[in-house]
Tab-separated table of C-alpha atoms in Angstrom:
chain	number	residue	atom	x	y	z
A	849	UNK	CA	-93.357	206.335	103.256
A	850	UNK	CA	-93.019	209.987	101.930
A	851	UNK	CA	-89.574	211.801	102.064
A	852	UNK	CA	-90.857	214.332	104.410
A	853	UNK	CA	-92.040	211.582	106.846
A	854	UNK	CA	-88.694	209.840	106.686
A	855	UNK	CA	-86.714	213.022	107.688
A	856	UNK	CA	-89.198	213.710	110.542
A	857	UNK	CA	-88.753	210.125	111.648
A	858	UNK	CA	-85.086	210.426	111.575
A	859	UNK	CA	-85.013	213.498	113.512
A	860	UNK	CA	-87.276	212.062	116.268
A	861	UNK	CA	-84.919	209.033	116.631
A	862	UNK	CA	-81.850	211.293	116.961
A	863	UNK	CA	-83.734	213.260	119.647
A	864	UNK	CA	-84.715	210.186	121.535
A	865	UNK	CA	-81.033	209.012	121.415
A	866	UNK	CA	-79.684	212.420	122.784
A	867	UNK	CA	-82.311	212.090	125.580
A	868	UNK	CA	-81.366	208.653	126.509
A	869	UNK	CA	-77.652	209.412	126.494
A	870	UNK	CA	-77.981	212.471	128.572
A	871	UNK	CA	-80.077	210.520	131.168
A	872	UNK	CA	-77.366	207.705	131.281
A	873	UNK	CA	-74.657	210.357	131.760
A	874	UNK	CA	-76.525	212.084	134.514
A	875	UNK	CA	-77.021	208.880	136.415
A	876	UNK	CA	-73.394	208.020	136.272
A	877	UNK	CA	-72.146	211.455	137.537
A	878	UNK	CA	-74.954	212.575	139.607
A	879	UNK	CA	-74.151	211.781	143.340
A	880	UNK	CA	-77.813	211.885	144.306
A	881	UNK	CA	-78.714	209.311	141.615
A	882	UNK	CA	-75.673	207.132	141.955
A	883	UNK	CA	-75.794	203.892	143.885
A	884	UNK	CA	-74.459	203.880	147.342
A	885	UNK	CA	-70.744	202.574	147.774
A	886	UNK	CA	-70.063	199.558	149.794
A	887	UNK	CA	-69.084	200.269	153.526
A	888	UNK	CA	-65.532	199.156	154.041
A	889	UNK	CA	-64.772	200.469	157.557
A	890	UNK	CA	-66.763	201.494	160.519
A	891	UNK	CA	-65.227	202.483	163.962
A	892	UNK	CA	-66.597	204.690	166.698
A	893	UNK	CA	-63.745	206.499	168.800
A	894	UNK	CA	-64.712	206.523	172.355
A	895	UNK	CA	-62.583	207.939	175.466
A	896	UNK	CA	-63.346	208.046	179.029
A	897	UNK	CA	-60.093	209.767	179.745
A	898	UNK	CA	-60.103	213.588	179.598
A	899	UNK	CA	-57.968	215.162	176.917
A	900	UNK	CA	-57.278	218.019	179.222
A	901	UNK	CA	-56.880	217.164	183.066
A	902	UNK	CA	-58.886	218.942	185.716
A	903	UNK	CA	-55.716	220.587	186.913
A	904	UNK	CA	-55.015	222.132	183.583
A	905	UNK	CA	-58.619	223.308	183.005
A	906	UNK	CA	-58.453	225.085	186.435
A	907	UNK	CA	-55.573	227.226	185.230
A	908	UNK	CA	-56.821	227.578	181.543
A	909	UNK	CA	-58.502	230.689	180.237
A	910	UNK	CA	-61.982	229.914	179.162
A	911	UNK	CA	-61.641	232.001	175.967
A	912	UNK	CA	-58.865	229.818	174.603
A	913	UNK	CA	-60.275	226.590	175.878
A	914	UNK	CA	-63.470	227.228	174.147
A	915	UNK	CA	-61.766	228.164	170.830
A	916	UNK	CA	-59.539	224.900	170.849
A	917	UNK	CA	-62.818	222.746	171.578
A	918	UNK	CA	-64.834	224.524	168.906
A	919	UNK	CA	-62.072	224.125	166.256
A	920	UNK	CA	-61.796	220.438	167.130
A	921	UNK	CA	-65.389	219.566	167.095
A	922	UNK	CA	-67.088	221.905	164.558
A	923	UNK	CA	-65.904	219.876	161.463
A	924	UNK	CA	-67.675	216.795	162.911
A	925	UNK	CA	-70.995	218.398	163.070
A	926	UNK	CA	-73.156	218.543	159.932
A	927	UNK	CA	-76.021	220.273	158.473
A	928	UNK	CA	-78.981	218.022	157.521
A	929	UNK	CA	-81.816	219.060	155.152
A	930	UNK	CA	-84.755	216.629	154.675
A	931	UNK	CA	-87.501	217.157	151.851
A	932	UNK	CA	-90.772	216.006	153.235
A	933	UNK	CA	-94.344	216.134	151.730
A	934	UNK	CA	-96.829	218.514	152.962
A	935	UNK	CA	-100.495	218.761	152.558
A	936	UNK	CA	-102.542	221.952	152.611
A	937	UNK	CA	-101.323	225.316	153.597
A	938	UNK	CA	-98.608	225.210	156.236
A	939	UNK	CA	-97.234	228.399	157.955
A	940	UNK	CA	-93.687	229.047	157.181
A	941	UNK	CA	-91.301	229.039	160.186
A	942	UNK	CA	-87.693	228.968	160.931
A	943	UNK	CA	-87.109	225.257	159.966
A	944	UNK	CA	-89.311	224.899	157.070
A	945	UNK	CA	-88.645	226.512	153.481
A	946	UNK	CA	-91.404	225.700	150.980
A	947	UNK	CA	-90.507	224.931	147.401
A	948	UNK	CA	-93.379	227.031	146.054
A	949	UNK	CA	-95.290	229.559	148.141
A	950	UNK	CA	-97.474	230.799	145.141
A	951	UNK	CA	-101.159	230.311	144.925
A	952	UNK	CA	-102.355	226.663	144.033
A	953	UNK	CA	-101.873	226.017	140.403
A	954	UNK	CA	-102.264	222.990	137.967
A	955	UNK	CA	-98.760	221.868	139.189
A	956	UNK	CA	-99.828	221.619	142.765
A	957	UNK	CA	-102.547	219.241	141.830
A	958	UNK	CA	-100.300	217.219	139.593
A	959	UNK	CA	-97.277	217.175	141.678
A	960	UNK	CA	-97.204	217.099	145.652
A	961	UNK	CA	-96.062	220.079	147.669
A	962	UNK	CA	-92.993	219.537	149.528
A	963	UNK	CA	-90.956	221.335	152.246
A	964	UNK	CA	-87.306	221.276	153.380
A	965	UNK	CA	-86.796	220.860	157.163
A	966	UNK	CA	-83.357	221.316	158.559
A	967	UNK	CA	-81.295	220.064	161.507
A	968	UNK	CA	-78.040	218.938	162.580
A	969	UNK	CA	-76.050	215.634	162.963
A	970	UNK	CA	-72.830	214.362	164.381
A	971	UNK	CA	-70.303	212.332	162.316
A	972	UNK	CA	-69.389	209.289	164.525
A	973	UNK	CA	-67.270	207.396	162.107
A	974	UNK	CA	-64.825	208.296	159.435
A	975	UNK	CA	-66.700	206.537	156.510
A	976	UNK	CA	-69.779	208.633	156.992
A	977	UNK	CA	-72.139	207.380	159.759
A	978	UNK	CA	-74.143	210.353	161.356
A	979	UNK	CA	-75.961	210.295	164.599
A	980	UNK	CA	-78.948	212.698	164.683
A	981	UNK	CA	-82.533	213.044	165.834
A	982	UNK	CA	-85.428	211.063	164.530
A	983	UNK	CA	-87.614	214.133	164.273
A	984	UNK	CA	-84.985	215.725	162.005
A	985	UNK	CA	-85.308	213.265	159.300
A	986	UNK	CA	-88.788	211.716	159.941
A	987	UNK	CA	-90.962	211.545	156.899
A	988	UNK	CA	-88.196	212.432	154.404
A	989	UNK	CA	-88.940	211.245	150.847
A	990	UNK	CA	-86.761	208.648	148.978
A	991	UNK	CA	-83.456	210.386	148.167
A	992	UNK	CA	-84.715	213.476	149.947
A	993	UNK	CA	-81.724	213.769	152.494
A	994	UNK	CA	-78.851	215.927	151.897
A	995	UNK	CA	-75.865	216.470	154.304
A	996	UNK	CA	-73.477	219.523	154.071
A	997	UNK	CA	-70.235	219.509	156.021
A	998	UNK	CA	-68.600	222.389	157.850
A	999	UNK	CA	-66.211	222.658	154.624
A	1000	UNK	CA	-69.233	222.970	152.483
A	1001	UNK	CA	-68.951	219.607	150.751
A	1002	UNK	CA	-72.431	218.168	150.052
A	1003	UNK	CA	-73.405	214.555	149.991
A	1004	UNK	CA	-76.733	212.421	149.559
A	1005	UNK	CA	-77.688	210.546	152.533
A	1006	UNK	CA	-79.511	207.335	153.351
A	1007	UNK	CA	-81.321	206.164	156.516
A	1008	UNK	CA	-79.817	203.434	158.351
A	1009	UNK	CA	-82.260	203.193	161.184
A	1010	UNK	CA	-84.442	205.089	163.609
A	1011	UNK	CA	-85.589	204.638	167.205
A	1012	UNK	CA	-88.699	206.628	168.257
A	1013	UNK	CA	-88.273	205.823	172.058
A	1014	UNK	CA	-85.115	207.892	172.335
A	1015	UNK	CA	-85.794	210.216	169.281
A	1016	UNK	CA	-82.459	209.081	167.700
A	1017	UNK	CA	-81.576	208.130	164.237
A	1018	UNK	CA	-78.517	207.092	162.152
A	1019	UNK	CA	-77.960	208.143	158.499
A	1020	UNK	CA	-75.170	207.333	156.154
A	1021	UNK	CA	-73.147	209.418	153.509
A	1022	UNK	CA	-70.470	207.940	151.284
A	1023	UNK	CA	-66.929	209.186	152.183
A	1024	UNK	CA	-63.663	208.220	153.667
A	1025	UNK	CA	-61.312	209.834	156.055
A	1026	UNK	CA	-64.014	212.234	157.278
A	1027	UNK	CA	-63.795	214.125	160.599
A	1028	UNK	CA	-65.362	212.206	163.269
A	1029	UNK	CA	-65.967	213.176	166.875
A	1030	UNK	CA	-64.481	211.430	169.921
A	1031	UNK	CA	-67.313	210.028	172.197
A	1032	UNK	CA	-66.985	210.853	176.003
A	1033	UNK	CA	-68.576	209.098	179.044
A	1034	UNK	CA	-71.867	210.987	179.881
A	1035	UNK	CA	-71.777	209.320	183.377
A	1036	UNK	CA	-68.769	211.496	184.256
A	1037	UNK	CA	-70.685	214.787	183.822
A	1038	UNK	CA	-71.191	216.892	186.810
A	1039	UNK	CA	-73.890	219.663	187.334
A	1040	UNK	CA	-72.168	222.953	186.842
A	1041	UNK	CA	-69.680	221.628	184.286
A	1042	UNK	CA	-69.027	223.757	181.131
A	1043	UNK	CA	-70.390	222.425	177.814
A	1044	UNK	CA	-70.600	223.646	174.289
A	1045	UNK	CA	-73.629	223.120	171.990
A	1046	UNK	CA	-72.752	223.043	168.253
A	1047	UNK	CA	-75.448	222.873	165.481
A	1048	UNK	CA	-77.168	224.961	162.726
A	1049	UNK	CA	-79.912	226.947	164.533
A	1050	UNK	CA	-82.150	229.045	161.988
A	1051	UNK	CA	-80.066	227.621	159.248
A	1052	UNK	CA	-76.901	229.569	160.537
A	1053	UNK	CA	-74.266	226.981	159.842
A	1054	UNK	CA	-71.715	225.783	162.425
A	1055	UNK	CA	-72.930	227.837	165.401
A	1056	UNK	CA	-71.156	227.303	168.722
A	1057	UNK	CA	-72.729	228.412	172.114
A	1058	UNK	CA	-71.658	227.632	175.605
A	1059	UNK	CA	-73.199	227.016	178.969
A	1060	UNK	CA	-73.126	224.825	181.950
A	1061	UNK	CA	-74.759	221.415	182.777
A	1062	UNK	CA	-77.935	222.716	184.563
A	1063	UNK	CA	-79.222	219.259	185.805
A	1064	UNK	CA	-78.919	215.587	185.085
A	1065	UNK	CA	-81.555	212.704	184.406
A	1066	UNK	CA	-84.232	215.007	183.342
A	1067	UNK	CA	-87.544	213.251	182.518
A	1068	UNK	CA	-89.865	215.901	180.751
A	1069	UNK	CA	-92.162	213.881	178.891
A	1070	UNK	CA	-91.383	215.236	175.255
A	1071	UNK	CA	-90.950	212.038	173.448
A	1072	UNK	CA	-94.366	210.730	172.202
A	1073	UNK	CA	-93.756	206.996	172.478
A	1074	UNK	CA	-95.051	204.451	174.931
A	1075	UNK	CA	-91.551	203.020	175.490
A	1076	UNK	CA	-89.787	206.318	175.798
A	1077	UNK	CA	-86.540	206.756	177.556
A	1078	UNK	CA	-86.020	210.214	178.898
A	1079	UNK	CA	-82.764	210.866	181.116
A	1080	UNK	CA	-81.859	214.132	179.480
A	1081	UNK	CA	-78.785	216.376	180.266
A	1082	UNK	CA	-80.321	219.867	180.867
A	1083	UNK	CA	-77.984	222.728	179.710
A	1084	UNK	CA	-78.375	226.572	179.495
A	1085	UNK	CA	-76.264	226.618	176.341
A	1086	UNK	CA	-78.297	228.354	173.791
A	1087	UNK	CA	-80.242	225.742	171.604
A	1088	UNK	CA	-82.881	226.632	169.087
A	1089	UNK	CA	-84.577	225.071	166.017
A	1090	UNK	CA	-82.104	223.594	163.844
A	1091	UNK	CA	-79.847	222.619	166.654
A	1092	UNK	CA	-81.652	219.301	166.947
A	1093	UNK	CA	-79.408	216.352	166.390
A	1094	UNK	CA	-76.221	218.540	167.015
A	1095	UNK	CA	-73.518	217.837	169.365
A	1096	UNK	CA	-73.190	218.709	173.191
A	1097	UNK	CA	-69.476	218.518	174.101
A	1098	UNK	CA	-67.357	218.769	177.261
A	1099	UNK	CA	-64.411	221.029	177.721
A	1100	UNK	CA	-62.157	218.142	176.387
A	1101	UNK	CA	-63.992	218.146	173.111
A	1102	UNK	CA	-65.718	214.885	173.609
A	1103	UNK	CA	-69.319	214.231	172.705
A	1104	UNK	CA	-71.391	213.901	175.940
A	1105	UNK	CA	-74.966	214.533	174.440
A	1106	UNK	CA	-77.094	214.960	171.264
A	1107	UNK	CA	-79.004	218.117	171.552
A	1108	UNK	CA	-82.656	217.142	171.218
A	1109	UNK	CA	-85.200	219.585	172.629
A	1110	UNK	CA	-85.925	223.013	174.299
A	1111	UNK	CA	-88.305	224.129	176.939
A	1112	UNK	CA	-89.954	227.188	175.760
A	1113	UNK	CA	-93.176	229.155	175.702
A	1114	UNK	CA	-92.285	230.962	172.414
A	1115	UNK	CA	-90.540	228.189	170.375
A	1116	UNK	CA	-87.081	229.748	170.823
A	1117	UNK	CA	-84.387	229.641	173.371
A	1118	UNK	CA	-85.417	230.582	177.064
A	1119	UNK	CA	-82.650	229.082	179.015
A	1120	UNK	CA	-83.432	225.432	179.011
A	1121	UNK	CA	-82.078	222.748	176.485
A	1122	UNK	CA	-82.007	218.816	176.747
A	1123	UNK	CA	-79.776	216.452	175.404
A	1124	UNK	CA	-79.758	212.786	175.104
A	1125	UNK	CA	-76.716	211.333	177.020
A	1126	UNK	CA	-73.783	209.997	174.814
A	1127	UNK	CA	-73.740	206.579	176.518
A	1128	UNK	CA	-77.278	205.880	175.504
A	1129	UNK	CA	-76.975	207.627	172.005
A	1130	UNK	CA	-73.972	205.481	171.193
A	1131	UNK	CA	-75.538	202.192	172.256
A	1132	UNK	CA	-78.653	202.975	170.033
A	1133	UNK	CA	-76.436	204.120	167.090
A	1134	UNK	CA	-74.336	200.853	167.215
A	1135	UNK	CA	-77.661	198.770	167.311
A	1136	UNK	CA	-79.023	200.718	164.364
A	1137	UNK	CA	-75.756	200.306	162.462
A	1138	UNK	CA	-75.550	196.571	163.226
A	1139	UNK	CA	-78.965	195.293	163.328
A	1140	UNK	CA	-81.048	198.140	161.615
A	1141	UNK	CA	-83.100	198.365	164.910
A	1142	UNK	CA	-82.514	198.800	168.659
A	1143	UNK	CA	-82.229	195.623	170.686
A	1144	UNK	CA	-83.695	196.791	173.848
A	1145	UNK	CA	-82.671	195.023	177.176
A	1146	UNK	CA	-85.890	194.243	179.217
A	1147	UNK	CA	-85.905	194.045	183.151
A	1148	UNK	CA	-89.728	193.199	183.367
A	1149	UNK	CA	-90.734	195.770	186.109
A	1150	UNK	CA	-93.112	198.562	186.637
A	1151	UNK	CA	-91.155	201.173	188.780
A	1152	UNK	CA	-91.546	204.548	190.486
A	1153	UNK	CA	-89.088	206.900	192.417
A	1154	UNK	CA	-89.394	206.648	196.125
A	1155	UNK	CA	-91.023	209.931	197.593
A	1156	UNK	CA	-90.819	211.206	201.296
A	1157	UNK	CA	-94.080	209.576	202.196
A	1158	UNK	CA	-93.299	206.239	200.765
A	1159	UNK	CA	-89.822	206.270	202.401
A	1160	UNK	CA	-91.499	206.856	205.816
A	1161	UNK	CA	-94.018	204.006	205.203
A	1162	UNK	CA	-91.218	201.586	204.468
A	1163	UNK	CA	-89.127	202.801	207.426
A	1164	UNK	CA	-86.325	204.090	205.382
A	1165	UNK	CA	-83.931	206.530	207.013
A	1166	UNK	CA	-83.331	208.529	203.867
A	1167	UNK	CA	-85.394	209.203	200.805
A	1168	UNK	CA	-83.554	207.266	197.990
A	1169	UNK	CA	-83.889	204.530	195.252
A	1170	UNK	CA	-86.517	203.337	192.772
A	1171	UNK	CA	-89.435	201.096	194.098
A	1172	UNK	CA	-90.508	197.915	192.192
A	1173	UNK	CA	-94.322	198.294	191.809
A	1174	UNK	CA	-94.922	195.282	189.763
A	1175	UNK	CA	-92.820	192.365	188.377
A	1176	UNK	CA	-93.781	190.633	185.006
A	1177	UNK	CA	-94.297	186.947	185.593
A	1178	UNK	CA	-91.373	184.931	183.834
A	1179	UNK	CA	-89.623	188.123	183.177
A	1180	UNK	CA	-85.804	188.781	183.938
A	1181	UNK	CA	-86.465	190.370	187.292
A	1182	UNK	CA	-88.985	187.614	188.413
A	1183	UNK	CA	-86.623	184.911	187.528
A	1184	UNK	CA	-83.839	186.486	189.568
A	1185	UNK	CA	-86.040	186.775	192.609
A	1186	UNK	CA	-86.888	190.403	192.599
A	1187	UNK	CA	-90.490	191.203	194.004
A	1188	UNK	CA	-92.928	194.045	194.372
A	1189	UNK	CA	-91.825	196.298	197.145
A	1190	UNK	CA	-88.071	195.944	196.577
A	1191	UNK	CA	-86.312	199.375	196.387
A	1192	UNK	CA	-83.331	199.290	193.882
A	1193	UNK	CA	-80.541	201.592	195.242
A	1194	UNK	CA	-77.835	201.011	192.692
A	1195	UNK	CA	-77.467	199.490	189.240
A	1196	UNK	CA	-74.078	198.232	188.487
A	1197	UNK	CA	-72.826	200.312	191.256
A	1198	UNK	CA	-74.440	203.549	189.985
A	1199	UNK	CA	-77.019	205.131	192.236
A	1200	UNK	CA	-80.543	205.611	191.065
A	1201	UNK	CA	-83.236	207.785	192.570
A	1202	UNK	CA	-85.658	208.237	189.823
A	1203	UNK	CA	-87.414	205.740	187.521
A	1204	UNK	CA	-85.812	207.224	184.469
A	1205	UNK	CA	-82.315	206.871	185.885
A	1206	UNK	CA	-82.858	203.106	186.355
A	1207	UNK	CA	-84.432	203.021	182.762
A	1208	UNK	CA	-81.269	204.644	181.329
A	1209	UNK	CA	-78.910	202.334	183.140
A	1210	UNK	CA	-80.596	199.195	181.671
A	1211	UNK	CA	-81.128	200.884	178.196
A	1212	UNK	CA	-77.361	201.177	177.735
A	1213	UNK	CA	-76.989	197.394	178.091
A	1214	UNK	CA	-77.777	194.720	175.561
A	1215	UNK	CA	-80.167	191.540	175.930
A	1216	UNK	CA	-78.274	188.784	177.433
A	1217	UNK	CA	-76.017	190.964	179.681
A	1218	UNK	CA	-76.207	190.608	183.330
A	1219	UNK	CA	-76.816	193.648	185.530
A	1220	UNK	CA	-75.977	193.906	189.194
A	1221	UNK	CA	-78.974	195.582	191.229
A	1222	UNK	CA	-78.403	196.596	195.032
A	1223	UNK	CA	-81.870	195.963	196.499
A	1224	UNK	CA	-83.204	197.160	199.949
A	1225	UNK	CA	-85.665	194.637	201.138
A	1226	UNK	CA	-87.219	194.894	204.668
A	1227	UNK	CA	-84.215	197.148	205.907
A	1228	UNK	CA	-81.527	194.667	204.436
A	1229	UNK	CA	-79.520	195.622	201.478
A	1230	UNK	CA	-79.000	192.530	199.114
A	1231	UNK	CA	-77.428	192.182	195.614
A	1232	UNK	CA	-79.306	190.436	192.762
A	1233	UNK	CA	-77.574	189.635	189.333
A	1234	UNK	CA	-80.346	189.794	186.679
A	1235	UNK	CA	-79.792	188.277	183.107
A	1236	UNK	CA	-81.604	190.746	180.909
A	1237	UNK	CA	-83.952	189.629	178.279
A	1238	UNK	CA	-84.962	191.198	174.965
A	1239	UNK	CA	-88.015	193.326	174.301
A	1240	UNK	CA	-89.648	191.306	171.431
A	1241	UNK	CA	-91.984	194.023	170.059
A	1242	UNK	CA	-91.876	197.851	170.383
A	1243	UNK	CA	-94.799	199.812	169.477
A	1244	UNK	CA	-94.052	202.698	167.219
A	1245	UNK	CA	-96.495	205.529	167.748
A	1246	UNK	CA	-96.408	208.738	165.581
A	1247	UNK	CA	-93.648	211.285	166.752
A	1248	UNK	CA	-94.882	214.742	167.510
A	1249	UNK	CA	-92.904	217.951	167.466
A	1250	UNK	CA	-90.147	217.688	170.248
A	1251	UNK	CA	-89.178	221.399	170.344
A	1252	UNK	CA	-92.489	222.547	171.938
A	1253	UNK	CA	-93.487	224.073	175.138
A	1254	UNK	CA	-93.576	221.681	177.928
A	1255	UNK	CA	-97.157	222.220	178.909
A	1256	UNK	CA	-100.161	219.904	178.839
A	1257	UNK	CA	-101.961	220.030	175.460
A	1258	UNK	CA	-105.757	221.065	175.582
A	1259	UNK	CA	-108.065	218.341	174.722
A	1260	UNK	CA	-111.893	218.976	175.401
A	1261	UNK	CA	-113.727	216.836	177.815
A	1262	UNK	CA	-116.902	215.133	176.842
A	1263	UNK	CA	-117.924	212.423	174.354
A	1264	UNK	CA	-116.252	212.386	170.795
A	1265	UNK	CA	-117.279	209.394	168.785
A	1266	UNK	CA	-116.953	207.009	171.616
A	1267	UNK	CA	-113.933	208.627	173.212
A	1268	UNK	CA	-114.095	210.568	176.431
A	1269	UNK	CA	-111.395	212.511	178.420
A	1270	UNK	CA	-111.292	213.586	182.033
A	1271	UNK	CA	-108.684	215.516	183.830
A	1272	UNK	CA	-108.093	214.711	187.645
A	1273	UNK	CA	-106.634	217.091	190.301
A	1274	UNK	CA	-104.202	214.398	191.229
A	1275	UNK	CA	-102.312	215.117	188.019
A	1276	UNK	CA	-103.502	212.605	185.310
A	1277	UNK	CA	-106.046	212.351	182.450
A	1278	UNK	CA	-108.266	209.436	181.776
A	1279	UNK	CA	-109.346	208.426	178.269
A	1280	UNK	CA	-112.457	206.287	178.067
A	1281	UNK	CA	-113.054	203.991	175.072
A	1282	UNK	CA	-116.365	202.614	174.468
A	1283	UNK	CA	-116.497	198.900	174.394
A	1284	UNK	CA	-117.483	197.362	171.022
A	1285	UNK	CA	-119.956	195.057	172.899
A	1286	UNK	CA	-121.891	197.938	174.598
A	1287	UNK	CA	-121.615	201.603	173.751
A	1288	UNK	CA	-122.665	202.532	177.315
A	1289	UNK	CA	-119.640	200.838	178.951
A	1290	UNK	CA	-116.139	202.097	178.647
A	1291	UNK	CA	-112.641	200.690	179.127
A	1292	UNK	CA	-110.682	203.316	181.056
A	1293	UNK	CA	-107.046	204.103	180.192
A	1294	UNK	CA	-104.495	206.514	181.639
A	1295	UNK	CA	-103.993	208.803	178.807
A	1296	UNK	CA	-101.299	211.147	180.512
A	1297	UNK	CA	-99.608	211.678	183.924
A	1298	UNK	CA	-98.055	214.941	184.686
A	1299	UNK	CA	-94.646	215.366	185.830
A	1300	UNK	CA	-94.084	215.971	189.745
A	1301	UNK	CA	-97.845	215.424	190.338
A	1302	UNK	CA	-99.269	213.106	193.147
A	1303	UNK	CA	-100.120	210.300	190.526
A	1304	UNK	CA	-96.770	210.450	189.072
A	1305	UNK	CA	-94.888	210.189	192.287
A	1306	UNK	CA	-97.251	207.274	193.250
A	1307	UNK	CA	-96.272	205.290	190.086
A	1308	UNK	CA	-99.212	205.951	187.819
A	1309	UNK	CA	-98.083	205.919	184.152
A	1310	UNK	CA	-99.692	206.560	180.782
A	1311	UNK	CA	-101.315	203.532	179.018
A	1312	UNK	CA	-102.202	201.734	182.253
A	1313	UNK	CA	-105.800	200.457	182.190
A	1314	UNK	CA	-107.865	201.085	185.402
A	1315	UNK	CA	-109.855	198.073	186.407
A	1316	UNK	CA	-111.294	198.860	189.979
A	1317	UNK	CA	-111.350	201.511	192.571
A	1318	UNK	CA	-111.218	200.449	196.123
A	1319	UNK	CA	-112.167	196.839	194.853
A	1320	UNK	CA	-115.218	198.140	192.798
A	1321	UNK	CA	-115.118	197.510	189.092
A	1322	UNK	CA	-115.633	200.718	187.124
A	1323	UNK	CA	-116.920	201.159	183.664
A	1324	UNK	CA	-117.630	204.812	183.019
A	1325	UNK	CA	-116.070	208.099	183.816
A	1326	UNK	CA	-118.614	209.532	185.981
A	1327	UNK	CA	-118.393	206.558	188.164
A	1328	UNK	CA	-114.737	206.604	188.308
A	1329	UNK	CA	-114.862	210.417	189.118
A	1330	UNK	CA	-117.315	209.795	191.971
A	1331	UNK	CA	-115.520	206.790	193.646
A	1332	UNK	CA	-112.231	208.821	193.556
A	1333	UNK	CA	-113.740	212.002	194.943
A	1334	UNK	CA	-115.580	210.125	197.648
A	1335	UNK	CA	-112.601	208.272	198.919
A	1336	UNK	CA	-110.276	210.948	198.871
A	1337	UNK	CA	-112.692	213.141	200.876
A	1338	UNK	CA	-113.754	210.484	203.320
A	1339	UNK	CA	-110.558	208.496	203.720
A	1340	UNK	CA	-107.732	210.759	202.425
A	1341	UNK	CA	-106.633	208.173	200.033
A	1342	UNK	CA	-107.984	206.043	197.145
A	1343	UNK	CA	-106.546	202.618	195.762
A	1344	UNK	CA	-106.568	202.053	191.898
A	1345	UNK	CA	-106.208	198.517	190.622
A	1346	UNK	CA	-104.298	198.738	187.258
A	1347	UNK	CA	-103.023	196.575	184.593
A	1348	UNK	CA	-100.071	197.498	182.255
A	1349	UNK	CA	-99.481	196.653	178.659
A	1350	UNK	CA	-97.535	193.534	179.698
A	1351	UNK	CA	-100.464	192.230	181.564
A	1352	UNK	CA	-98.937	192.700	185.125
A	1353	UNK	CA	-101.569	193.717	187.723
A	1354	UNK	CA	-100.790	196.205	190.429
A	1355	UNK	CA	-102.197	198.658	192.832
A	1356	UNK	CA	-101.715	202.511	193.114
A	1357	UNK	CA	-102.561	204.455	196.061
A	1358	UNK	CA	-103.362	208.147	195.648
A	1359	UNK	CA	-103.674	210.616	198.628
A	1360	UNK	CA	-105.506	213.816	199.222
A	1361	UNK	CA	-103.320	216.738	198.357
């Protein structure tokens, strides 16, 4: 080998050695590349006792009260940044910061384009477990999560688990003696009570807003999941994009909710925000930490809130409770003697008057636990103890945007590759799917039911399949439309025979509006 070649080979070997040494050094000192540390302690602090008594609150000046709560809770609320892949040209908005906004180049073709999405989270343990919304971290690339504390410390984060049915997730950073929130009892909240929302709207770190609890147990159909559980706390504390996953706290500085969504026609604050109650959120968080998934307790019923007409039909003196429409055979409710037509008045002593209230009370329990139901049956109130079973399989549909206007999306009617849609005045939309055996025949599914509509109040729900109308089998949209229209016009009501995902059959009666 020539002298010149020897020299060049030596230089090349030296450069390779330097490069390898540099990479090894970076791996050992860079937090984002370092392996995660072993978890040594995990403890969630809960308290049902107010830190400040009602008597003291009545005499307190709100200015100093809010200041004290903000100082106590703000260090527990974190800023979350997730790197997600994007395709094509996506408009820039308040929650997305694109890595490269120049025209497409050779690097765009060689390396995927990415965006940074931002949100909030709440530290629930001193060793770094953070509760947030699923849609805040959904789609993040590997090692693409970064958490910034209120004191500007930064940490890489890993996903522990997600739950699409409640839009909640738990992520983890490596740390010790971190500030953590005290979790309160969301059942103790009252309408009109002061609350503070803490988060990072529009990338404005550690923002605190105040308002009141406007309503409880709101079901606004914004979680796109067949098994969704919605019993939101509604507040008029200002919540905007970036607040998602942040804390809603009471005047004792206790976490009572995880801010999740806004109702808006513009995409920004218009006076209505919604938070997942802390009792439900912490149950989900504990399951995700311990099992990596949520162990959902199952009652095995189809339910609907009792409205005025139904209360009159059943001879009830007051409009209250949740009616059992269908009971799954061999389910927990069936084995405990609960039957269709029963009206649930209380769950473990807590009154329920809407279907989502009953759902929430069951959702905070674990499979195997026994729940006490107070039932109204033929004018007599009886108690039933039900040993809850476990939901073996949960469907996980795609999650759409949660901070969107609460208005129906526009889907064109007509045939589209074997799929047809039709809106009905009673407040629901039907999706017709052509059968594999005969393209001229269709399976008819309830695609959507609008809140407060006649169909909703009667118990019709998304994903139920319609089999018959007034006892007549239906296999296409035009026949379905004609049968519903004719019976409503001639009789003032129409009966739909339906079957749900669990195979339970039932009947829904719709009346002329």
